[in-house]
Amino acid sequence: MPPTRSTSKSVSNSTEKPQDSRKKNSNMLVLSPADEPRLGKIVLRPESYTEAVMLVKKHFEICRGYDVVLRTNELELCDKEMLEITEMFGR
């Protein structure tokens, strides 16, 4: 049996800073590949980390065996630096 191939694909949310609280609290989210941010896609904000990963795999046609890494710089604590969002963040 051949070894399982596991490669990470990093996807981030939009890098633009929200102008007001309406945008910050939006029920929409922009997903974009870290290596091609202009290929962003607007999706409904998922309710869980697992749903977010599923959305990324669906919209960017990521095959089984590939890992997805979610990153953001939108939170105040990020200080404009891209940080990884972990599954524990949503709890």
MMTF fields as JSON, N, C-alpha, C and O atoms, coordinates in Angstrom:
{
  "mmtfVersion": "1.0.0",
  "mmtfProducer": "UNKNOWN",
  "numBonds": 363,
  "numAtoms": 364,
  "numGroups": 91,
  "numChains": 1,
  "numModels": 1,
  "chainsPerModel": [1],
  "groupsPerChain": [91],
  "chainIdList": ["A"],
  "bondAtomList": [4, 2, 8, 6, 12, 10, 16, 14, 20, 18, 24, 22, 28, 26, 32, 30, 36, 34, 40, 38, 44, 42, 48, 46, 52, 50, 56, 54, 60, 58, 64, 62, 68, 66, 72, 70, 76, 74, 80, 78, 84, 82, 88, 86, 92, 90, 96, 94, 100, 98, 104, 102, 108, 106, 112, 110, 116, 114, 120, 118, 124, 122, 128, 126, 132, 130, 136, 134, 140, 138, 144, 142, 148, 146, 152, 150, 156, 154, 160, 158, 164, 162, 168, 166, 172, 170, 176, 174, 180, 178, 184, 182, 188, 186, 192, 190, 196, 194, 200, 198, 204, 202, 208, 206, 212, 210, 216, 214, 220, 218, 224, 222, 228, 226, 232, 230, 236, 234, 240, 238, 244, 242, 248, 246, 252, 250, 256, 254, 260, 258, 264, 262, 268, 266, 272, 270, 276, 274, 280, 278, 284, 282, 288, 286, 292, 290, 296, 294, 300, 298, 304, 302, 308, 306, 312, 310, 316, 314, 320, 318, 324, 322, 328, 326, 332, 330, 336, 334, 340, 338, 344, 342, 348, 346, 352, 350, 356, 354, 360, 358],
  "bondOrderList": [1, 1, 1, 1, 1, 1, 1, 1, 1, 1, 1, 1, 1, 1, 1, 1, 1, 1, 1, 1, 1, 1, 1, 1, 1, 1, 1, 1, 1, 1, 1, 1, 1, 1, 1, 1, 1, 1, 1, 1, 1, 1, 1, 1, 1, 1, 1, 1, 1, 1, 1, 1, 1, 1, 1, 1, 1, 1, 1, 1, 1, 1, 1, 1, 1, 1, 1, 1, 1, 1, 1, 1, 1, 1, 1, 1, 1, 1, 1, 1, 1, 1, 1, 1, 1, 1, 1, 1, 1, 1],
  "groupList": [{"groupName": "MET", "atomNameList": ["N", "CA", "C", "O"], "elementList": ["N", "C", "C", "O"], "formalChargeList": [0, 0, 0, 0], "bondAtomList": [1, 0, 2, 1, 3, 2], "bondOrderList": [1, 1, 2], "singleLetterCode": "M", "chemCompType": "L-PEPTIDE LINKING"}, {"groupName": "PRO", "atomNameList": ["N", "CA", "C", "O"], "elementList": ["N", "C", "C", "O"], "formalChargeList": [0, 0, 0, 0], "bondAtomList": [1, 0, 2, 1, 3, 2], "bondOrderList": [1, 1, 2], "singleLetterCode": "P", "chemCompType": "L-PEPTIDE LINKING"}, {"groupName": "THR", "atomNameList": ["N", "CA", "C", "O"], "elementList": ["N", "C", "C", "O"], "formalChargeList": [0, 0, 0, 0], "bondAtomList": [1, 0, 2, 1, 3, 2], "bondOrderList": [1, 1, 2], "singleLetterCode": "T", "chemCompType": "L-PEPTIDE LINKING"}, {"groupName": "ARG", "atomNameList": ["N", "CA", "C", "O"], "elementList": ["N", "C", "C", "O"], "formalChargeList": [0, 0, 0, 0], "bondAtomList": [1, 0, 2, 1, 3, 2], "bondOrderList": [1, 1, 2], "singleLetterCode": "R", "chemCompType": "L-PEPTIDE LINKING"}, {"groupName": "SER", "atomNameList": ["N", "CA", "C", "O"], "elementList": ["N", "C", "C", "O"], "formalChargeList": [0, 0, 0, 0], "bondAtomList": [1, 0, 2, 1, 3, 2], "bondOrderList": [1, 1, 2], "singleLetterCode": "S", "chemCompType": "L-PEPTIDE LINKING"}, {"groupName": "LYS", "atomNameList": ["N", "CA", "C", "O"], "elementList": ["N", "C", "C", "O"], "formalChargeList": [0, 0, 0, 0], "bondAtomList": [1, 0, 2, 1, 3, 2], "bondOrderList": [1, 1, 2], "singleLetterCode": "K", "chemCompType": "L-PEPTIDE LINKING"}, {"groupName": "VAL", "atomNameList": ["N", "CA", "C", "O"], "elementList": ["N", "C", "C", "O"], "formalChargeList": [0, 0, 0, 0], "bondAtomList": [1, 0, 2, 1, 3, 2], "bondOrderList": [1, 1, 2], "singleLetterCode": "V", "chemCompType": "L-PEPTIDE LINKING"}, {"groupName": "ASN", "atomNameList": ["N", "CA", "C", "O"], "elementList": ["N", "C", "C", "O"], "formalChargeList": [0, 0, 0, 0], "bondAtomList": [1, 0, 2, 1, 3, 2], "bondOrderList": [1, 1, 2], "singleLetterCode": "N", "chemCompType": "L-PEPTIDE LINKING"}, {"groupName": "GLU", "atomNameList": ["N", "CA", "C", "O"], "elementList": ["N", "C", "C", "O"], "formalChargeList": [0, 0, 0, 0], "bondAtomList": [1, 0, 2, 1, 3, 2], "bondOrderList": [1, 1, 2], "singleLetterCode": "E", "chemCompType": "L-PEPTIDE LINKING"}, {"groupName": "GLN", "atomNameList": ["N", "CA", "C", "O"], "elementList": ["N", "C", "C", "O"], "formalChargeList": [0, 0, 0, 0], "bondAtomList": [1, 0, 2, 1, 3, 2], "bondOrderList": [1, 1, 2], "singleLetterCode": "Q", "chemCompType": "L-PEPTIDE LINKING"}, {"groupName": "ASP", "atomNameList": ["N", "CA", "C", "O"], "elementList": ["N", "C", "C", "O"], "formalChargeList": [0, 0, 0, 0], "bondAtomList": [1, 0, 2, 1, 3, 2], "bondOrderList": [1, 1, 2], "singleLetterCode": "D", "chemCompType": "L-PEPTIDE LINKING"}, {"groupName": "LEU", "atomNameList": ["N", "CA", "C", "O"], "elementList": ["N", "C", "C", "O"], "formalChargeList": [0, 0, 0, 0], "bondAtomList": [1, 0, 2, 1, 3, 2], "bondOrderList": [1, 1, 2], "singleLetterCode": "L", "chemCompType": "L-PEPTIDE LINKING"}, {"groupName": "ALA", "atomNameList": ["N", "CA", "C", "O"], "elementList": ["N", "C", "C", "O"], "formalChargeList": [0, 0, 0, 0], "bondAtomList": [1, 0, 2, 1, 3, 2], "bondOrderList": [1, 1, 2], "singleLetterCode": "A", "chemCompType": "L-PEPTIDE LINKING"}, {"groupName": "GLY", "atomNameList": ["N", "CA", "C", "O"], "elementList": ["N", "C", "C", "O"], "formalChargeList": [0, 0, 0, 0], "bondAtomList": [1, 0, 2, 1, 3, 2], "bondOrderList": [1, 1, 2], "singleLetterCode": "G", "chemCompType": "PEPTIDE LINKING"}, {"groupName": "ILE", "atomNameList": ["N", "CA", "C", "O"], "elementList": ["N", "C", "C", "O"], "formalChargeList": [0, 0, 0, 0], "bondAtomList": [1, 0, 2, 1, 3, 2], "bondOrderList": [1, 1, 2], "singleLetterCode": "I", "chemCompType": "L-PEPTIDE LINKING"}, {"groupName": "TYR", "atomNameList": ["N", "CA", "C", "O"], "elementList": ["N", "C", "C", "O"], "formalChargeList": [0, 0, 0, 0], "bondAtomList": [1, 0, 2, 1, 3, 2], "bondOrderList": [1, 1, 2], "singleLetterCode": "Y", "chemCompType": "L-PEPTIDE LINKING"}, {"groupName": "HIS", "atomNameList": ["N", "CA", "C", "O"], "elementList": ["N", "C", "C", "O"], "formalChargeList": [0, 0, 0, 0], "bondAtomList": [1, 0, 2, 1, 3, 2], "bondOrderList": [1, 1, 2], "singleLetterCode": "H", "chemCompType": "L-PEPTIDE LINKING"}, {"groupName": "PHE", "atomNameList": ["N", "CA", "C", "O"], "elementList": ["N", "C", "C", "O"], "formalChargeList": [0, 0, 0, 0], "bondAtomList": [1, 0, 2, 1, 3, 2], "bondOrderList": [1, 1, 2], "singleLetterCode": "F", "chemCompType": "L-PEPTIDE LINKING"}, {"groupName": "CYS", "atomNameList": ["N", "CA", "C", "O"], "elementList": ["N", "C", "C", "O"], "formalChargeList": [0, 0, 0, 0], "bondAtomList": [1, 0, 2, 1, 3, 2], "bondOrderList": [1, 1, 2], "singleLetterCode": "C", "chemCompType": "L-PEPTIDE LINKING"}],
  "groupTypeList": [0, 1, 1, 2, 3, 4, 2, 4, 5, 4, 6, 4, 7, 4, 2, 8, 5, 1, 9, 10, 4, 3, 5, 5, 7, 4, 7, 0, 11, 6, 11, 4, 1, 12, 10, 8, 1, 3, 11, 13, 5, 14, 6, 11, 3, 1, 8, 4, 15, 2, 8, 12, 6, 0, 11, 6, 5, 5, 16, 17, 8, 14, 18, 3, 13, 15, 10, 6, 6, 11, 3, 2, 7, 8, 11, 8, 11, 18, 10, 5, 8, 0, 11, 8, 14, 2, 8, 0, 17, 13, 3],
  "groupIdList": [1, 2, 3, 4, 5, 6, 7, 8, 9, 10, 11, 12, 13, 14, 15, 16, 17, 18, 19, 20, 21, 22, 23, 24, 25, 26, 27, 28, 29, 30, 31, 32, 33, 34, 35, 36, 37, 38, 39, 40, 41, 42, 43, 44, 45, 46, 47, 48, 49, 50, 51, 52, 53, 54, 55, 56, 57, 58, 59, 60, 61, 62, 63, 64, 65, 66, 67, 68, 69, 70, 71, 72, 73, 74, 75, 76, 77, 78, 79, 80, 81, 82, 83, 84, 85, 86, 87, 88, 89, 90, 91],
  "secStructList": [7, 7, 7, 7, 7, 7, 3, 3, 3, 3, 3, 3, 3, 7, 7, 1, 7, 7, 1, 1, 2, 2, 2, 2, 6, 7, 1, 3, 3, 3, 3, 3, 3, 6, 6, 7, 4, 4, 4, 7, 3, 3, 3, 3, 7, 7, 1, 1, 2, 2, 2, 2, 2, 2, 2, 2, 2, 2, 2, 6, 6, 7, 7, 6, 6, 3, 3, 3, 3, 3, 3, 3, 1, 7, 1, 4, 4, 4, 6, 6, 1, 7, 3, 3, 3, 7, 4, 4, 4, 4, 7],
  "xCoordList": [0.842, 0.0, 0.893, 1.764, 0.692, 1.547, 1.299, 0.195, 2.322, 2.156, 1.168, 1.032, 0.493, -0.458, 0.297, 1.258, -0.146, 0.496, -0.229, -1.447, 0.491, -0.112, 0.652, 1.812, -0.012, 0.59, -0.318, -1.539, 0.253, -0.552, -0.896, -0.071, -2.105, -2.557, -3.036, -3.976, -2.408, -2.751, -3.787, -3.612, -4.855, -5.903, -6.155, -6.245, -6.266, -6.474, -7.737, -8.314, -8.159, -9.272, -8.71, -7.493, -9.578, -9.166, -8.174, -8.267, -7.229, -6.234, -6.647, -5.927, -7.789, -8.225, -8.827, -9.581, -8.495, -9.005, -10.439, -10.698, -11.389, -12.765, -12.837, -12.113, -13.71, -13.853, -14.79, -14.647, -15.743, -16.656, -17.137, -16.832, -17.893, -18.311, -19.263, -19.327, -20.007, -20.901, -20.098, -20.494, -18.99, -18.152, -17.467, -17.349, -17.017, -16.312, -17.215, -16.742, -18.507, -19.446, -20.267, -21.325, -19.805, -20.519, -20.703, -19.921, -21.76, -21.957, -21.279, -21.485, -20.479, -19.729, -18.245, -17.782, -17.523, -16.102, -15.429, -15.996, -14.25, -13.487, -12.393, -11.543, -12.423, -11.382, -10.468, -10.944, -9.173, -8.246, -6.986, -6.527, -6.427, -5.174, -4.056, -3.97, -3.21, -2.111, -1.164, -0.593, -0.994, -0.075, -0.725, -0.02, -2.068, -2.78, -3.967, -5.11, -3.73, -4.823, -5.871, -7.001, -5.531, -6.517, -7.585, -8.563, -7.416, -8.391, -9.405, -9.98, -9.625, -10.535, -11.966, -12.411, -12.674, -14.083, -14.865, -14.434, -16.019, -16.88, -17.814, -18.466, -17.877, -18.737, -19.471, -19.078, -20.535, -21.192, -20.26, -19.607, -20.2, -19.32, -19.743, -20.895, -18.829, -19.168, -19.35, -18.826, -20.1, -20.361, -19.25, -19.167, -18.4, -17.341, -16.064, -16.068, -14.99, -13.698, -13.8, -13.302, -14.442, -14.594, -15.339, -14.952, -16.417, -17.165, -16.3, -16.409, -15.451, -14.557, -13.591, -13.372, -13.023, -12.105, -12.842, -12.304, -14.066, -14.862, -15.143, -15.083, -15.45, -15.68, -14.433, -14.515, -13.291, -12.033, -11.805, -11.499, -11.951, -11.73, -12.701, -12.326, -13.944, -14.961, -14.661, -14.628, -14.444, -14.308, -12.96, -12.847, -11.94, -10.629, -10.218, -9.057, -11.181, -10.983, -9.717, -8.865, -9.62, -8.48, -8.819, -9.837, -7.965, -8.218, -7.915, -7.216, -8.46, -8.189, -6.685, -6.0, -6.183, -4.76, -4.003, -2.824, -4.688, -4.073, -4.643, -5.847, -3.789, -4.225, -4.533, -3.977, -5.417, -5.768, -5.349, -5.611, -4.707, -4.323, -5.089, -4.996, -5.851, -6.609, -5.81, -5.303, -5.7, -4.952, -5.752, -6.588, -5.483, -6.134, -5.194, -4.253, -5.475, -4.812, -5.864, -5.536, -7.123, -8.255, -8.507, -9.126, -8.045, -8.304, -7.329, -6.177, -7.785, -6.919, -5.646, -4.575, -5.75, -4.58, -3.552, -2.417, -3.912, -2.959, -1.928, -0.841, -2.257, -1.366, -0.88, 0.299, -1.834, -1.614, -0.742, -0.424, -0.353, 0.454, -0.478, -1.46, -0.186, -0.997, -0.724, 0.402, -1.755, -1.638, -2.575, -3.646, -2.158, -2.954, -4.154, -4.046, -5.299, -6.509, -6.555, -6.511, -6.643, -6.687, -8.117, -8.999, -8.322, -9.648, -10.12, -11.324, -9.21, -9.558, -10.084, -10.758, -9.788, -10.174, -11.685, -12.144, -12.452, -13.902, -14.609, -15.827, -13.903, -14.557, -14.713, -15.243],
  "yCoordList": [-1.175, 0.0, 1.247, 1.371, 2.182, 3.372, 4.307, 4.34, 5.072, 6.005, 7.118, 7.514, 7.601, 8.692, 9.986, 10.296, 10.73, 12.005, 13.114, 13.245, 13.898, 15.003, 16.289, 16.438, 17.201, 18.486, 19.58, 19.475, 20.627, 21.727, 22.727, 23.028, 23.242, 24.334, 25.419, 25.213, 26.561, 27.659, 28.561, 29.0, 28.836, 29.726, 30.765, 30.446, 31.989, 33.07, 33.833, 33.693, 34.645, 35.53, 36.815, 36.975, 37.724, 38.97, 39.737, 39.73, 40.394, 41.164, 42.615, 43.374, 43.017, 44.399, 44.596, 43.75, 45.705, 46.039, 46.54, 47.407, 46.028, 46.512, 47.995, 48.468, 48.721, 50.151, 50.464, 51.509, 49.587, 49.823, 48.496, 47.436, 48.552, 47.328, 46.484, 45.27, 47.093, 46.302, 45.317, 44.158, 45.747, 44.842, 43.822, 42.655, 44.236, 43.349, 42.212, 41.095, 42.485, 41.49, 40.844, 40.274, 40.925, 40.399, 38.891, 38.192, 38.407, 36.963, 36.383, 35.217, 37.192, 36.758, 36.672, 37.305, 35.893, 35.69, 35.575, 34.978, 36.127, 35.98, 34.95, 35.121, 33.882, 32.859, 33.085, 33.321, 33.017, 33.159, 32.35, 32.276, 31.742, 31.006, 31.964, 33.065, 31.562, 32.42, 32.753, 33.843, 31.817, 32.058, 32.798, 33.246, 32.938, 33.656, 34.401, 34.032, 35.446, 36.13, 36.752, 36.978, 37.031, 37.628, 36.627, 37.016, 35.37, 34.337, 34.123, 33.041, 35.142, 35.038, 34.732, 35.091, 34.068, 33.723, 34.117, 33.856, 34.747, 35.156, 34.004, 33.45, 33.645, 32.555, 33.008, 33.981, 32.295, 32.547, 32.093, 31.055, 32.864, 32.539, 31.189, 31.03, 30.22, 28.906, 28.977, 29.872, 28.019, 27.98, 27.283, 27.422, 26.537, 25.812, 25.765, 26.047, 25.405, 25.241, 24.146, 24.304, 23.047, 21.928, 22.361, 21.997, 23.143, 23.642, 24.578, 24.572, 25.374, 26.277, 25.47, 25.803, 24.424, 23.574, 22.918, 22.837, 22.45, 21.838, 22.843, 22.49, 24.097, 25.137, 25.38, 25.508, 25.443, 25.653, 24.516, 24.759, 23.289, 22.132, 22.129, 21.771, 22.524, 22.559, 23.653, 23.386, 24.867, 26.002, 26.079, 26.724, 25.431, 25.455, 24.07, 23.845, 23.144, 21.8, 21.133, 20.665, 21.103, 20.475, 19.009, 18.689, 18.142, 16.703, 16.122, 16.724, 14.937, 14.19, 13.957, 13.741, 14.003, 13.813, 15.121, 15.134, 16.224, 17.542, 18.213, 18.145, 18.856, 19.583, 21.023, 21.559, 21.639, 23.045, 23.803, 23.355, 24.935, 25.8, 27.1, 27.757, 27.478, 28.727, 29.797, 29.571, 30.973, 32.085, 33.369, 33.508, 34.309, 35.618, 36.687, 36.409, 37.906, 39.062, 40.1, 41.254, 39.683, 40.567, 40.846, 41.856, 39.986, 40.173, 41.183, 41.257, 41.958, 42.964, 42.351, 42.949, 41.174, 40.543, 40.096, 39.793, 40.046, 39.666, 40.748, 40.458, 41.985, 43.117, 43.115, 43.332, 42.861, 42.856, 41.706, 41.647, 40.799, 39.645, 38.473, 38.281, 37.683, 36.516, 35.42, 34.936, 35.037, 33.995, 32.846, 33.041, 31.653, 30.462, 30.41, 30.7, 30.035, 29.814, 28.321, 27.511, 27.953, 26.532, 26.119, 26.958, 24.831, 24.291, 24.717, 24.844, 24.938, 25.331, 26.762, 27.115, 27.596, 29.003, 29.18, 30.1, 28.325, 28.473, 27.987, 28.136, 27.417, 26.841, 27.84, 27.515],
  "zCoordList": [0.0, 0.0, 0.0, 0.861, -0.961, -1.027, 0.148, 0.69, 0.55, 1.672, 1.323, 0.165, 2.341, 2.152, 1.919, 2.623, 0.929, 0.613, 1.347, 1.227, 2.089, 2.834, 2.554, 2.939, 1.886, 1.554, 2.068, 1.95, 2.637, 3.176, 2.096, 1.234, 2.141, 1.286, 2.216, 2.984, 2.159, 3.054, 2.408, 1.271, 3.123, 2.637, 3.701, 4.887, 3.283, 4.247, 3.926, 2.847, 4.885, 4.585, 4.013, 3.917, 3.637, 2.995, 3.86, 5.087, 3.208, 3.944, 4.137, 4.785, 3.592, 3.765, 5.146, 5.627, 5.778, 7.108, 6.982, 6.147, 7.779, 7.717, 8.069, 8.945, 7.384, 7.611, 8.766, 9.402, 9.055, 10.164, 10.73, 10.182, 11.831, 12.515, 11.677, 11.869, 10.752, 9.906, 9.073, 8.947, 8.507, 7.721, 8.616, 8.241, 9.783, 10.702, 11.174, 11.383, 11.343, 11.854, 10.745, 11.013, 9.533, 8.382, 8.485, 9.131, 7.83, 7.775, 6.536, 6.2, 5.864, 4.69, 5.046, 5.995, 4.28, 4.508, 3.143, 2.228, 2.997, 1.757, 1.996, 2.87, 1.211, 1.26, 0.067, -1.043, 0.284, -0.84, -0.562, 0.578, -1.613, -1.439, -1.054, -1.597, -0.135, 0.315, -0.829, -0.865, -1.767, -2.879, -4.047, -4.952, -4.049, -5.113, -4.52, -4.79, -3.714, -3.015, -3.929, -3.494, -5.171, -6.073, -6.517, -7.156, -6.194, -6.54, -5.42, -5.303, -4.599, -3.463, -3.865, -4.955, -2.976, -3.182, -1.94, -0.817, -2.144, -1.035, -0.702, -1.587, 0.575, 1.04, 2.3, 2.944, 2.639, 3.919, 5.032, 4.919, 6.097, 7.221, 7.811, 8.216, 7.864, 8.422, 9.935, 10.598, 10.462, 11.901, 12.676, 13.897, 11.986, 12.69, 11.851, 10.653, 12.514, 11.845, 10.781, 9.667, 11.132, 10.2, 8.95, 7.839, 9.121, 7.966, 7.121, 5.895, 7.753, 7.015, 6.145, 4.98, 6.707, 5.952, 4.785, 3.681, 5.021, 3.952, 2.832, 1.654, 3.195, 2.188, 1.347, 0.126, 2.0, 1.279, 0.291, -0.877, 0.748, -0.124, -1.296, -2.413, -1.051, -2.107, -3.131, -4.333, -2.668, -3.58, -4.287, -5.33, -3.736, -4.371, -4.868, -5.21, -4.904, -5.444, -4.896, -5.652, -3.581, -2.916, -2.665, -2.051, -3.14, -3.071, -1.698, -0.883, -1.468, -0.243, -0.122, -1.122, 1.098, 1.328, 1.46, 1.812, 1.175, 1.32, 2.56, 2.811, 3.33, 4.518, 4.142, 3.183, 4.899, 4.711, 5.962, 7.079, 5.784, 6.893, 6.734, 5.697, 7.763, 7.729, 8.453, 9.552, 7.827, 8.427, 8.296, 7.403, 9.2, 9.148, 9.679, 10.422, 9.278, 9.881, 10.266, 10.539, 10.284, 10.538, 12.016, 12.351, 12.89, 14.314, 14.899, 14.472, 15.872, 16.489, 17.062, 16.965, 17.652, 18.264, 17.239, 17.609, 15.96, 14.905, 14.63, 14.13, 14.949, 14.691, 13.236, 12.957, 12.308, 10.851, 10.352, 9.164, 11.232, 10.841, 10.558, 11.276, 9.52, 9.202, 10.235, 10.353, 10.977, 11.992, 11.665, 11.091, 12.037, 11.785, 12.724, 13.915, 12.159, 12.95, 13.236, 12.31, 14.496, 14.844, 15.153, 15.341, 15.202, 15.499, 16.884, 17.107, 17.807, 19.172, 19.246, 20.213, 18.239, 18.268, 18.39, 19.068, 17.753, 17.736, 18.984, 19.086, 19.928, 21.115, 22.21, 23.273]
}
